[in-house]
Coordinates of C-alpha atoms and ligand atoms in Angstrom, one line a residue:
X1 CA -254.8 -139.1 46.1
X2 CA -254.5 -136.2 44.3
X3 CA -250.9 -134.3 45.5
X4 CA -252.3 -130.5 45.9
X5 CA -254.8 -132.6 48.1
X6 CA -252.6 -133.7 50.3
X7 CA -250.5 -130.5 50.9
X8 CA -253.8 -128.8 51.6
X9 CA -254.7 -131.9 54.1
X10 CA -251.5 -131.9 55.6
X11 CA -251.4 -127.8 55.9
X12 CA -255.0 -128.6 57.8
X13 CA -253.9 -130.7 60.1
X14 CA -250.3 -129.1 61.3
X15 CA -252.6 -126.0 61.5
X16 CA -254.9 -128.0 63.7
X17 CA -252.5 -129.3 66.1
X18 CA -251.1 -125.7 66.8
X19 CA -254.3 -124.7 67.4
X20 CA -255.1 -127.7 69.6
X21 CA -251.7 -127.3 71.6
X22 CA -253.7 -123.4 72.7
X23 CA -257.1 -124.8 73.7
X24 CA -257.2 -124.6 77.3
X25 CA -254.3 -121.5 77.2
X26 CA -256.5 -118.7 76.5
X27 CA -255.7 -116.3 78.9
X28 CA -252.4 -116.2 77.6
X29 CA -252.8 -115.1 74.0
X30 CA -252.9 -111.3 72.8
X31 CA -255.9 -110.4 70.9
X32 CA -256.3 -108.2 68.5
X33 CA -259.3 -106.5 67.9
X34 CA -259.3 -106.2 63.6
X35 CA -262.8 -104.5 64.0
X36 CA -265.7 -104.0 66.1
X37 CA -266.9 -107.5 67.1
X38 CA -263.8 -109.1 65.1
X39 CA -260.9 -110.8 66.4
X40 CA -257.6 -112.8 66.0
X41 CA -255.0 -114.1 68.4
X42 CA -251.3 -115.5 68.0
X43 CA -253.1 -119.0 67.2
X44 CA -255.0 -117.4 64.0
X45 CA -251.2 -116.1 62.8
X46 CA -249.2 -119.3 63.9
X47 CA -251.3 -121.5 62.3
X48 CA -251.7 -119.6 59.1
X49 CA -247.8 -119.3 58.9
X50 CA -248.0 -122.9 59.1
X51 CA -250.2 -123.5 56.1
X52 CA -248.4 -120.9 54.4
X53 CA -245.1 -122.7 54.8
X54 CA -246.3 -125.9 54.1
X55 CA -247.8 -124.9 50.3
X56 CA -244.7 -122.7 49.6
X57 CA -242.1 -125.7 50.9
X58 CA -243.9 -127.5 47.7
X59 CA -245.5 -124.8 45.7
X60 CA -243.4 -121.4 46.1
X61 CA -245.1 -119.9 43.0
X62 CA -248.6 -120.3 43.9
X63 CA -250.5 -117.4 45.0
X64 CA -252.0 -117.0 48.2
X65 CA -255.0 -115.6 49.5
X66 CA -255.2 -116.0 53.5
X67 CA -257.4 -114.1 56.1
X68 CA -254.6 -112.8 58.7
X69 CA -251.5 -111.9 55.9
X70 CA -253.7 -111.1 52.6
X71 CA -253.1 -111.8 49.3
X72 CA -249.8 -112.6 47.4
X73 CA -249.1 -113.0 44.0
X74 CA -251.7 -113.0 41.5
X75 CA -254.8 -115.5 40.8
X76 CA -254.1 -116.1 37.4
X77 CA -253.1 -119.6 37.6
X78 CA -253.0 -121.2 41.6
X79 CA -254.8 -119.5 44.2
X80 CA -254.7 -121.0 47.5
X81 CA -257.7 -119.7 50.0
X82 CA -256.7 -119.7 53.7
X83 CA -258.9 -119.7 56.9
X84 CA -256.2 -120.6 59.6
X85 CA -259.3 -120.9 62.4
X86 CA -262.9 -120.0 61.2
X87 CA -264.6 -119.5 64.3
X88 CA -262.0 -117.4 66.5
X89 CA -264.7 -115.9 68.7
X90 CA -265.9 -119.7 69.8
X91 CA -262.1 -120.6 70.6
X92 CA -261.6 -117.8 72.3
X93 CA -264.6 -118.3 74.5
X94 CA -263.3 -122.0 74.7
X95 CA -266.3 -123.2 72.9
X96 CA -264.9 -125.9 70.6
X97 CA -266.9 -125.1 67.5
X98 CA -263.9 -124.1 64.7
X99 CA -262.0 -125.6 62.1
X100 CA -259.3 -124.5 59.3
X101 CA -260.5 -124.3 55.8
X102 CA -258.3 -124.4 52.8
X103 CA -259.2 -124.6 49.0
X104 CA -257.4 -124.7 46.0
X105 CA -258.9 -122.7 42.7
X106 CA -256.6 -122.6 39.0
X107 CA -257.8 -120.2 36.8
X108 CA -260.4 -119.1 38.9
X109 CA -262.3 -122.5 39.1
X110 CA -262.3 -124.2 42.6
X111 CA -260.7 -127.5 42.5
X112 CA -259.8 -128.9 45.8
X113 CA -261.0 -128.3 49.3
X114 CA -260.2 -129.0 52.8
X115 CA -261.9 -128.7 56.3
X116 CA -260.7 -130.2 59.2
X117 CA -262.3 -130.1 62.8
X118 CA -259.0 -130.5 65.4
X119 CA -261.9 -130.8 68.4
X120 CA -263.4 -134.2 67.2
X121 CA -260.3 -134.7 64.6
X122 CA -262.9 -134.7 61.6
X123 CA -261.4 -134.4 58.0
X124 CA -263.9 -133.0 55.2
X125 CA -262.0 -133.1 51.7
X126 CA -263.3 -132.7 48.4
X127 CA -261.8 -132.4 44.5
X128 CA -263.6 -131.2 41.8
X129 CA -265.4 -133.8 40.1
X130 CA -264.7 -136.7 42.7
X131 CA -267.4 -136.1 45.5
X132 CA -266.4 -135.2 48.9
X133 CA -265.6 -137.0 51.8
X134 CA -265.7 -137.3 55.9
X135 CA -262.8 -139.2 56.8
X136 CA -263.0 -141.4 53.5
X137 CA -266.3 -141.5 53.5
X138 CA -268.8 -140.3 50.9
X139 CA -270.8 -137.3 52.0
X140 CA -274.1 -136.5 50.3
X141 CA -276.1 -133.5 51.1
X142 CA -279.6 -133.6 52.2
X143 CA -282.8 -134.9 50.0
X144 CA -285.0 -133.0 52.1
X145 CA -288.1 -131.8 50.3
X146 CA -289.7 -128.7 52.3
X147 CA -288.4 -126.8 55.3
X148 CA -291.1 -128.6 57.9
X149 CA -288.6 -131.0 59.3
X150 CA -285.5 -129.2 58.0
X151 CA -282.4 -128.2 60.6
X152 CA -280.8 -125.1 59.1
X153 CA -277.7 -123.0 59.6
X154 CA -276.8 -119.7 59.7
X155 CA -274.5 -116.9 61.1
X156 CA -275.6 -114.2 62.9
X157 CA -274.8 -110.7 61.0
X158 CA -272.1 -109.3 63.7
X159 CA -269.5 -106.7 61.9
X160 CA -272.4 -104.7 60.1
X161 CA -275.6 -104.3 62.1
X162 CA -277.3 -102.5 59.2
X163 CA -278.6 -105.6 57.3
X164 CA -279.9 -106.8 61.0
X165 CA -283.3 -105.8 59.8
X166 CA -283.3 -107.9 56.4
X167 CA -281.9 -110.7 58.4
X168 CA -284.2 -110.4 61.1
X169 CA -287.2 -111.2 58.5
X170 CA -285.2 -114.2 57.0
X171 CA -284.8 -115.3 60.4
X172 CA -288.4 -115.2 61.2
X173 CA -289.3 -116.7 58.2
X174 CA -287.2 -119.6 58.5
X175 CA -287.9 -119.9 62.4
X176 CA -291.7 -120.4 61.2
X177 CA -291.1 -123.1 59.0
X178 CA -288.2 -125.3 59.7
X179 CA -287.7 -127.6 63.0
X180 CA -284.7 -125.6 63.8
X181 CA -282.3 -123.3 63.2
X182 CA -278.5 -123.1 64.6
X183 CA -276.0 -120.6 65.2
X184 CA -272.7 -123.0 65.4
X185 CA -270.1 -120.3 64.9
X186 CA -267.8 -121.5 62.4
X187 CA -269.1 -120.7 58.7
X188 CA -266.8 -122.8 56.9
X189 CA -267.8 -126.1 59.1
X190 CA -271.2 -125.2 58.3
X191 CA -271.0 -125.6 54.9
X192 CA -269.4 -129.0 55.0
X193 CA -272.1 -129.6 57.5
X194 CA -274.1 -128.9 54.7
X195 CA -272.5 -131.1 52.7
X196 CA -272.4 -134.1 55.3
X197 CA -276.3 -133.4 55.5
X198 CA -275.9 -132.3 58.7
X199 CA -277.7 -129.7 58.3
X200 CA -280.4 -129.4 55.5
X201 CA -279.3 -125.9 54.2
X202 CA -277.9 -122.6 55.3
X203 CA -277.8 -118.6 54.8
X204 CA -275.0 -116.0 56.1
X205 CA -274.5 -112.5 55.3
X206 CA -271.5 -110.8 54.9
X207 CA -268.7 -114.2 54.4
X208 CA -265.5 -113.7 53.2
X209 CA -263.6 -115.8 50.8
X210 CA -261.8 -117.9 53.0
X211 CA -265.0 -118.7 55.1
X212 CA -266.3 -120.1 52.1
X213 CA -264.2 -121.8 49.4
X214 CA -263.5 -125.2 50.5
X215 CA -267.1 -125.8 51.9
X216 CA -268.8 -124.7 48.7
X217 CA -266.7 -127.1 46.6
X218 CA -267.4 -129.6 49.1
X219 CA -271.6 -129.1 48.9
X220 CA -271.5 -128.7 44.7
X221 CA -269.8 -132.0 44.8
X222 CA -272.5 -133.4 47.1
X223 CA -275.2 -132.5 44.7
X224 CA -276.2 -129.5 46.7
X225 CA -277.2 -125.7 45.4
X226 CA -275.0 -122.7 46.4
X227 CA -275.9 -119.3 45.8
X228 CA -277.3 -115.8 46.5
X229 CA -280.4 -115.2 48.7
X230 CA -282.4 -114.9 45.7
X231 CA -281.8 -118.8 44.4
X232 CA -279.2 -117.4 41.7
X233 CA -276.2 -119.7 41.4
X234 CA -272.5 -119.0 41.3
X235 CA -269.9 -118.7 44.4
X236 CA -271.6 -115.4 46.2
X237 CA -268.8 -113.2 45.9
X238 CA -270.9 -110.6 47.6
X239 CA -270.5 -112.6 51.1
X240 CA -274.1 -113.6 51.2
X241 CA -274.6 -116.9 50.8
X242 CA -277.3 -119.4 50.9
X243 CA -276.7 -123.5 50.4
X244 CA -278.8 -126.7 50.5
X245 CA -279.4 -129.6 48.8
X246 CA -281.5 -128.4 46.1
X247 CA -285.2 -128.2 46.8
X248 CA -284.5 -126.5 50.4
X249 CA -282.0 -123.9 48.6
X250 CA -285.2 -123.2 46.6
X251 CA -287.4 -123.3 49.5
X252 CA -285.0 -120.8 51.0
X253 CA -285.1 -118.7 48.1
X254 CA -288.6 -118.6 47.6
X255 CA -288.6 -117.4 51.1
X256 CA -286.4 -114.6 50.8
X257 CA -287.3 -113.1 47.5
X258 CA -289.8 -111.0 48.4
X259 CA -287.5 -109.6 51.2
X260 CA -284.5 -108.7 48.8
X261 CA -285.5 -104.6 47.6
Ligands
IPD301 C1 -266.3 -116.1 61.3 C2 -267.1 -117.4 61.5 C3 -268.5 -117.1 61.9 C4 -269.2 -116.2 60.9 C5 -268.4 -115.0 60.6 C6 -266.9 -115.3 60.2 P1 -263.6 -116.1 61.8 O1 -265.0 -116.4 60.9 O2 -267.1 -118.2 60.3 O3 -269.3 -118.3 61.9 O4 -270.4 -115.9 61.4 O5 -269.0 -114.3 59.6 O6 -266.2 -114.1 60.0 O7 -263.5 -114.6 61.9 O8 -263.8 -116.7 63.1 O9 -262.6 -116.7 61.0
CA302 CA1 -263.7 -117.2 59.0
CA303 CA1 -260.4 -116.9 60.7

């Protein structure tokens, strides 16, 4: 296995066992309120400063870019893209439905990512150009045709209410048409939900980086479609993404075009 693979595997899991050792200790932790509605706890900083030590024992000149501590050093060459715990509000609420994502890009081009669940110990790992896996085994995402009979995902717009209306009508649309839609919680295990075929396809607004890295490696090496609302490809630096296999991204699309001023 590739090496920068297995530093971002064995980051994942050291993270997930720190923040397994918490589950069940809530009430103990200090939270801190970043924004309205957004929140991190001891766990989100210990595990980070795990992963962080981990890549640096091997790596001390790659650059870093993690939720809790920022960026460091520049993305030139390595760039390593840290969620410690995607889904803090779920673990918090003791609703095990989170995971830690990590990805590798060089020179701006994603090449490895990592998502492990510490709940049902469930490893999603992916290099560029070699597929992706679920605990060795070969993901694929979904060859779903139309949205009748599809399960999608999506997050719930919660910092900024002011795209609630836009999101609202995607919601309704999709509501109509597919045979369900969830609200898991964690973006990042979404997306390699996405790219298990979990879940036929998915739309968030408003992602960071680190929610999304690893998982859309993980559903382009599936054969799956990642973009903007609009069906336009490319990683959606904007935040809002939509993801599929490829004829429910463009299903998706097609739904939200005429939404999009
Ligand atoms: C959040 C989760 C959630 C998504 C939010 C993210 P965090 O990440 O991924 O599903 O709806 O947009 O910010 O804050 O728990 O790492
Ligand atoms: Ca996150
Ligand atoms: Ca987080």
């Amino acid at each position: 296995m590739n090496p920068l693979l297995n530093i971002a595997i064995s980051a994942a899991r050291r993270a997930g066992d720190i923040i397994i050792r918490h589950v069940g200790r809530i009430d103990r932790l200090t939270i801190k309120v970043k924004e309205r509605n957004d929140f991190a706890s001891q766990v989100d900083r210990l595990a980070e400063d795990e992963i962080i030590s981990t890549i640096r024992k091997a790596h001390p000149d790659h650059a870093i870019l993690a939720e809790e501590s920022g960026a460091q050093g520049s993305d030139d060459e390595f760039q390593w893209i840290i969620d410690p715990l995607d889904g803090t509000t779920n673990f918090l609420h003791g609703f095990p439905v989170f995971c830690v994502s990590i990805a590798l890009r060089h020179r701006g081009r994603l090449e490895h990512g990592v998502i492990y669940d510490p709940m049902r110990q469930e490893l999603f790992t992916s290099s560029r150009g070699e597929g992706a896996q679920v605990d060795g085994r070969r993901m694929r995402v979904t060859s779903l045709k139309t949205l009748e009979g599809a399960l999608i995902g999506t997050g719930f717009p919660f910092r900024e209410k002011h795209n609630l209306d836009l999101y609202l009508q995607m919601f309704e649309a999709v509501v109509r048409k597919a045979a369900g839609v969830r609200r898991p919680g964690s973006a990042a295990l979404d997306l390699a939900y996405v790219a298990a075929g979990r879940m036929d396809g998915f739309w968030e607004m408003g992602l960071k980086p680190w929610d999304m890295a690893a998982g859309v490696l993980m559903i382009q090496e599936c054969g799956g479609l990642v973009g903007h609302f609009d069906g336009s490809p490319g990683f959606p630096d904007d935040g809002n993404i939509l993801a599929g296999g490829e004829k429910i991204y463009q299903a998706l699309a097609e739904e939200f075009k005429p939404m999009l001023g």
